[in-house]
Amino acid sequence: MEQAFIEKMKAQLEAQKQTLLDSLAAQNADYKKIMESGDTTGDVIDVASDVIDGKLLESLGTQDANRLQQINNALDRIKQGKYGKCLKCGKDIPLERLEALPYAFMCIDCKTNEERKHR
């Protein structure tokens, strides 16, 4: 794999990482606001809406945290010189797949097989 492509993917991964960190920080601030308001004297609909908002922010935070971990793992693979290799079969991951999903760690065949197993 060409070094220029790896550097391009590294820059994309670092940009995605920063975006996620900013998003998580904003979500955390919003979640704290909702939890601190804790106004249970409002009508039932307001209270329910706040609870739903809190759960939604929590769920989004979990998804973003998982994606952040995948990005960090991809950056580690770049440092180790293993970026672009399927962790399961060892074959090269197609460049098109990496451009679409820079933190991909499996080739399409292995990922498809993995998803079939977990259905």
XYZ file of N, CA, C and O in Angstrom:
476
model
N 0.853 -1.172 0.000
C 0.000 0.000 0.000
C 0.901 1.239 0.000
O 1.877 1.297 0.737
N 0.520 2.209 -0.806
C 1.335 3.408 -0.945
C 1.281 4.266 0.315
O 0.222 4.405 0.934
N 2.426 4.848 0.643
C 2.524 5.699 1.834
C 1.617 6.928 1.717
O 1.038 7.361 2.708
N 1.472 7.467 0.514
C 0.607 8.645 0.324
C -0.840 8.319 0.682
O -1.536 9.134 1.301
N -1.295 7.113 0.308
C -2.664 6.697 0.639
C -2.812 6.547 2.150
O -3.812 6.988 2.733
N -1.824 5.947 2.777
C -1.871 5.759 4.234
C -1.916 7.119 4.940
O -2.681 7.309 5.890
N -1.113 8.066 4.478
C -1.114 9.400 5.077
C -2.469 10.087 4.888
O -2.962 10.766 5.791
N -3.069 9.890 3.732
C -4.399 10.452 3.461
C -5.427 9.865 4.425
O -6.247 10.579 5.009
N -5.373 8.546 4.624
C -6.313 7.884 5.530
C -6.056 8.312 6.979
O -6.997 8.512 7.750
N -4.794 8.478 7.320
C -4.452 8.922 8.676
C -5.052 10.299 8.941
O -5.631 10.536 10.008
N -4.937 11.203 7.966
C -5.513 12.541 8.122
C -7.035 12.469 8.259
O -7.620 13.173 9.093
N -7.674 11.611 7.471
C -9.129 11.448 7.575
C -9.522 10.891 8.938
O -10.491 11.347 9.555
N -8.775 9.899 9.402
C -9.069 9.297 10.703
C -8.910 10.321 11.822
O -9.741 10.388 12.735
N -7.855 11.109 11.758
C -7.640 12.115 12.796
C -8.724 13.186 12.760
O -9.171 13.654 13.814
N -9.197 13.554 11.563
C -10.287 14.522 11.454
C -11.583 13.940 12.021
O -12.311 14.624 12.753
N -11.871 12.671 11.699
C -13.066 12.015 12.242
C -12.975 11.908 13.762
O -13.976 12.091 14.468
N -11.791 11.618 14.251
C -11.583 11.502 15.696
C -11.903 12.833 16.384
O -12.612 12.862 17.386
N -11.406 13.934 15.823
C -11.651 15.241 16.419
C -13.135 15.588 16.381
O -13.682 16.107 17.351
N -13.796 15.269 15.276
C -15.233 15.523 15.164
C -16.001 14.743 16.230
O -16.910 15.284 16.874
N -15.629 13.473 16.418
C -16.304 12.654 17.430
C -16.038 13.176 18.839
O -16.946 13.214 19.669
N -14.811 13.573 19.106
C -14.490 14.109 20.438
C -15.299 15.379 20.708
O -15.832 15.554 21.807
N -15.412 16.238 19.702
C -16.225 17.453 19.851
C -17.686 17.098 20.085
O -18.356 17.686 20.932
N -18.186 16.105 19.332
C -19.576 15.671 19.462
C -19.843 15.080 20.844
O -20.858 15.388 21.478
N -18.932 14.240 21.307
C -19.102 13.634 22.631
C -19.087 14.696 23.726
O -19.866 14.629 24.675
N -18.219 15.690 23.580
C -18.160 16.764 24.576
C -19.469 17.543 24.594
O -20.000 17.864 25.668
N -20.011 17.839 23.420
C -21.283 18.571 23.335
C -22.424 17.739 23.902
O -23.279 18.258 24.634
N -22.446 16.445 23.568
C -23.502 15.569 24.082
C -23.421 15.462 25.599
O -24.442 15.456 26.288
N -22.197 15.384 26.107
C -22.010 15.279 27.551
C -22.540 16.537 28.238
O -23.203 16.452 29.267
N -22.269 17.700 27.663
C -22.762 18.951 28.235
C -24.293 18.991 28.198
O -24.932 19.386 29.176
N -24.877 18.577 27.074
C -26.337 18.554 26.954
C -26.952 17.578 27.959
O -27.966 17.865 28.589
N -26.333 16.401 28.081
C -26.846 15.389 29.008
C -26.784 15.897 30.447
O -27.732 15.731 31.214
N -25.673 16.556 30.797
C -25.550 17.104 32.150
C -26.635 18.142 32.414
O -27.206 18.186 33.494
N -26.915 18.975 31.401
C -27.960 19.995 31.546
C -29.312 19.350 31.842
O -30.040 19.782 32.724
N -29.630 18.314 31.083
C -30.913 17.622 31.271
C -30.981 17.002 32.658
O -31.974 17.127 33.367
N -29.904 16.333 33.061
C -29.906 15.652 34.346
C -29.914 16.640 35.509
O -30.531 16.395 36.541
N -29.216 17.766 35.348
C -29.159 18.753 36.427
C -30.480 19.487 36.589
O -30.822 19.899 37.683
N -31.216 19.663 35.481
C -32.485 20.369 35.596
C -33.410 19.576 36.497
O -34.074 20.138 37.340
N -33.456 18.260 36.318
C -34.186 17.357 37.196
C -35.518 17.890 37.695
O -35.983 17.496 38.747
N -36.130 18.767 36.958
C -37.395 19.377 37.371
C -38.529 18.385 37.178
O -39.021 18.184 36.084
N -38.934 17.755 38.261
C -40.032 16.783 38.192
C -41.363 17.431 38.562
O -42.368 16.748 38.691
N -41.366 18.748 38.759
C -42.628 19.419 39.091
C -43.402 19.791 37.834
O -44.567 20.141 37.921
N -42.739 19.732 36.647
C -43.423 20.020 35.387
C -44.431 18.930 35.099
O -44.558 17.953 35.824
N -45.168 19.127 34.017
C -46.150 18.089 33.728
C -45.463 16.807 33.271
O -44.278 16.789 32.945
N -46.181 15.738 33.275
C -45.657 14.408 32.999
C -45.003 14.326 31.619
O -43.980 13.676 31.446
N -45.551 15.005 30.657
C -45.009 14.970 29.293
C -43.623 15.603 29.258
O -42.708 15.092 28.614
N -43.432 16.720 29.970
C -42.117 17.357 30.017
C -41.080 16.438 30.649
O -39.952 16.326 30.164
N -41.461 15.794 31.726
C -40.549 14.878 32.409
C -40.196 13.710 31.491
O -39.026 13.345 31.348
N -41.191 13.142 30.841
C -40.961 12.015 29.930
C -40.069 12.442 28.768
O -39.165 11.704 28.359
N -40.297 13.629 28.250
C -39.483 14.140 27.150
C -38.020 14.278 27.579
O -37.112 13.925 26.828
N -37.786 14.791 28.789
C -36.414 14.921 29.287
C -35.739 13.563 29.437
O -34.564 13.400 29.122
N -36.493 12.581 29.914
C -35.947 11.233 30.072
C -35.578 10.644 28.710
O -34.500 10.078 28.531
N -36.473 10.816 27.740
C -36.204 10.306 26.390
C -34.988 11.010 25.790
O -34.118 10.370 25.203
N -34.909 12.334 25.946
C -33.749 13.077 25.449
C -32.463 12.552 26.080
O -31.446 12.370 25.404
N -32.504 12.288 27.368
C -31.319 11.773 28.064
C -30.904 10.411 27.546
O -29.717 10.153 27.316
N -31.879 9.539 27.340
C -31.578 8.197 26.827
C -31.021 8.262 25.411
O -30.103 7.527 25.054
N -31.576 9.146 24.594
C -31.100 9.302 23.224
C -29.656 9.793 23.215
O -28.805 9.254 22.497
N -29.359 10.798 24.023
C -27.988 11.306 24.103
C -27.028 10.226 24.599
O -25.910 10.099 24.107
N -27.482 9.446 25.562
C -26.657 8.363 26.084
C -26.360 7.331 24.998
O -25.240 6.868 24.837
N -27.382 6.975 24.220
C -27.220 6.012 23.136
C -26.279 6.550 22.067
O -25.399 5.837 21.590
N -26.472 7.796 21.669
C -25.585 8.404 20.673
C -24.154 8.448 21.183
O -23.215 8.210 20.436
N -23.999 8.723 22.457
C -22.664 8.756 23.051
C -21.986 7.404 22.986
O -20.797 7.307 22.700
N -22.738 6.332 23.203
C -22.189 4.985 23.148
C -21.750 4.642 21.732
O -20.664 4.097 21.523
N -22.585 4.990 20.753
C -22.221 4.725 19.353
C -20.971 5.506 18.961
O -20.071 4.971 18.318
N -20.921 6.775 19.363
C -19.754 7.595 19.047
C -18.510 7.075 19.765
O -17.421 7.059 19.192
N -18.677 6.624 20.996
C -17.539 6.087 21.739
C -17.000 4.819 21.063
O -15.787 4.624 20.977
N -17.904 3.976 20.557
C -17.474 2.770 19.843
C -16.731 3.131 18.561
O -15.697 2.542 18.245
N -17.246 4.108 17.822
C -16.593 4.537 16.590
C -15.226 5.148 16.900
O -14.257 4.918 16.191
N -15.153 5.896 18.000
C -13.881 6.488 18.410
C -12.846 5.394 18.705
O -11.683 5.505 18.309
N -13.276 4.322 19.341
C -12.376 3.209 19.620
C -11.886 2.572 18.323
O -10.708 2.234 18.185
N -12.784 2.415 17.351
C -12.393 1.841 16.067
C -11.386 2.738 15.350
O -10.435 2.256 14.731
N -11.592 4.039 15.443
C -10.658 4.980 14.822
C -9.297 4.900 15.501
O -8.257 4.853 14.834
N -9.288 4.865 16.825
C -8.017 4.743 17.552
C -7.300 3.449 17.186
O -6.069 3.432 17.035
N -8.058 2.362 17.034
C -7.453 1.088 16.640
C -6.832 1.191 15.245
O -5.748 0.659 15.010
N -7.518 1.874 14.323
C -6.986 2.048 12.963
C -5.704 2.877 12.997
O -4.729 2.553 12.306
N -5.688 3.933 13.811
C -4.478 4.745 13.932
C -3.320 3.918 14.513
O -2.168 4.073 14.086
N -3.630 3.036 15.449
C -2.604 2.135 15.994
C -2.077 1.193 14.913
O -0.870 0.928 14.849
N -2.981 0.679 14.066
C -2.540 -0.213 12.983
C -1.630 0.531 12.009
O -0.673 -0.048 11.488
N -1.908 1.813 11.779
C -1.030 2.609 10.919
C 0.355 2.685 11.540
O 1.370 2.468 10.862
N 0.423 2.969 12.835
C 1.719 3.055 13.534
C 2.478 1.739 13.473
O 3.701 1.715 13.366
N 1.747 0.630 13.538
C 2.372 -0.694 13.541
C 2.675 -1.207 12.137
O 3.269 -2.276 11.985
N 2.244 -0.468 11.122
C 2.458 -0.900 9.745
C 1.523 -2.014 9.310
O 1.804 -2.726 8.348
N 0.396 -2.160 9.994
C -0.563 -3.225 9.678
C -1.856 -2.699 9.080
O -2.799 -3.460 8.870
N -1.906 -1.411 8.790
C -3.125 -0.800 8.272
C -3.420 -1.344 6.876
O -2.524 -1.506 6.054
N -4.693 -1.638 6.631
C -5.113 -2.108 5.318
C -5.064 -3.605 5.149
O -5.383 -4.122 4.087
N -4.694 -4.329 6.200
C -4.685 -5.796 6.184
C -5.857 -6.291 7.021
O -6.112 -5.801 8.119
N -6.566 -7.274 6.495
C -7.679 -7.878 7.227
C -7.127 -8.578 8.467
O -6.179 -9.365 8.374
N -7.706 -8.293 9.609
C -7.237 -8.909 10.850
C -7.614 -10.383 10.945
O -7.036 -11.117 11.740
N -8.556 -10.805 10.123
C -8.995 -12.191 10.179
C -8.221 -13.081 9.202
O -7.680 -14.107 9.597
N -8.156 -12.665 7.926
C -7.519 -13.529 6.927
C -6.142 -13.027 6.481
O -5.399 -13.766 5.840
N -5.815 -11.775 6.792
C -4.518 -11.230 6.444
C -4.410 -10.657 5.039
O -3.373 -10.106 4.678
N -5.473 -10.759 4.254
C -5.444 -10.213 2.898
C -5.570 -8.690 2.944
O -6.034 -8.119 3.934
N -5.165 -8.056 1.832
C -5.324 -6.608 1.733
C -6.801 -6.243 1.675
O -7.583 -6.883 0.968
N -7.172 -5.212 2.417
C -8.520 -4.665 2.338
C -8.527 -3.740 1.124
O -7.624 -2.912 0.972
N -9.516 -3.862 0.232
C -9.550 -3.007 -0.959
C -9.516 -1.513 -0.596
O -10.137 -1.090 0.382
N -8.793 -0.744 -1.384
C -8.664 0.691 -1.129
C -10.025 1.375 -1.118
O -10.254 2.298 -0.316
N -10.930 0.913 -1.963
C -12.261 1.508 -2.014
C -12.980 1.356 -0.676
O -13.697 2.241 -0.226
N -12.803 0.196 -0.054
C -13.430 -0.043 1.253
C -12.826 0.880 2.304
O -13.534 1.451 3.130
N -11.502 1.028 2.265
C -10.844 1.894 3.238
C -11.227 3.359 3.033
O -11.346 4.103 4.005
N -11.426 3.754 1.778
C -11.855 5.132 1.529
C -13.262 5.367 2.067
O -13.569 6.436 2.582
N -14.117 4.371 1.955
C -15.491 4.488 2.451
C -15.549 4.363 3.970
O -16.356 5.024 4.629
N -14.705 3.511 4.522
C -14.697 3.229 5.952
C -13.236 3.126 6.408
O -12.693 2.026 6.510
N -12.597 4.261 6.675
C -11.153 4.258 6.954
C -10.731 3.395 8.140
O -9.578 2.996 8.233
N -11.644 3.088 9.041
C -11.299 2.277 10.204
C -11.680 0.804 10.027
O -11.677 0.032 10.985
N -11.984 0.399 8.781
C -12.315 -1.014 8.516
C -11.130 -1.887 8.917
O -9.978 -1.564 8.640
N -11.438 -2.995 9.564
C -10.374 -3.901 9.990
C -10.521 -5.297 9.405
O -9.712 -6.177 9.675
N -11.565 -5.487 8.605
C -11.768 -6.766 7.924
C -12.101 -6.504 6.465
O -12.726 -5.493 6.136
N -11.719 -7.445 5.623
C -12.121 -7.369 4.222
C -13.631 -7.637 4.146
O -14.245 -8.085 5.122
N -14.205 -7.384 3.016
C -15.658 -7.528 2.868
C -16.098 -8.976 3.108
O -17.105 -9.218 3.778
N -15.340 -9.940 2.582
C -15.721 -11.349 2.751
C -15.739 -11.751 4.221
O -16.703 -12.368 4.693
N -14.695 -11.405 4.941
C -14.626 -11.776 6.363
C -15.703 -11.053 7.177
O -16.314 -11.647 8.067
N -15.940 -9.785 6.871
C -16.962 -9.026 7.592
C -18.346 -9.608 7.323
O -19.161 -9.743 8.239
N -18.602 -9.997 6.072
C -19.887 -10.605 5.721
C -20.071 -11.916 6.477
O -21.145 -12.177 7.038
N -19.041 -12.746 6.503
C -19.115 -14.015 7.243
C -19.340 -13.776 8.740
O -20.111 -14.492 9.381
N -18.683 -12.771 9.285
C -18.822 -12.438 10.708
C -20.257 -12.008 11.015
O -20.844 -12.428 12.016
N -20.829 -11.191 10.129
C -22.198 -10.733 10.341
C -23.204 -11.877 10.231
O -24.188 -11.907 10.948
N -22.948 -12.813 9.331
C -23.841 -13.969 9.196
C -23.844 -14.806 10.474
O -24.874 -15.349 10.865
N -22.699 -14.956 11.090
C -22.588 -15.741 12.319
C -23.392 -15.123 13.463
O -23.912 -15.841 14.299
N -23.484 -13.792 13.468
C -24.107 -13.100 14.597
C -25.575 -12.740 14.346
O -26.133 -11.920 15.065
N -26.181 -13.342 13.354
C -27.605 -13.073 13.091
C -28.477 -13.894 13.968
O -28.282 -14.876 14.471
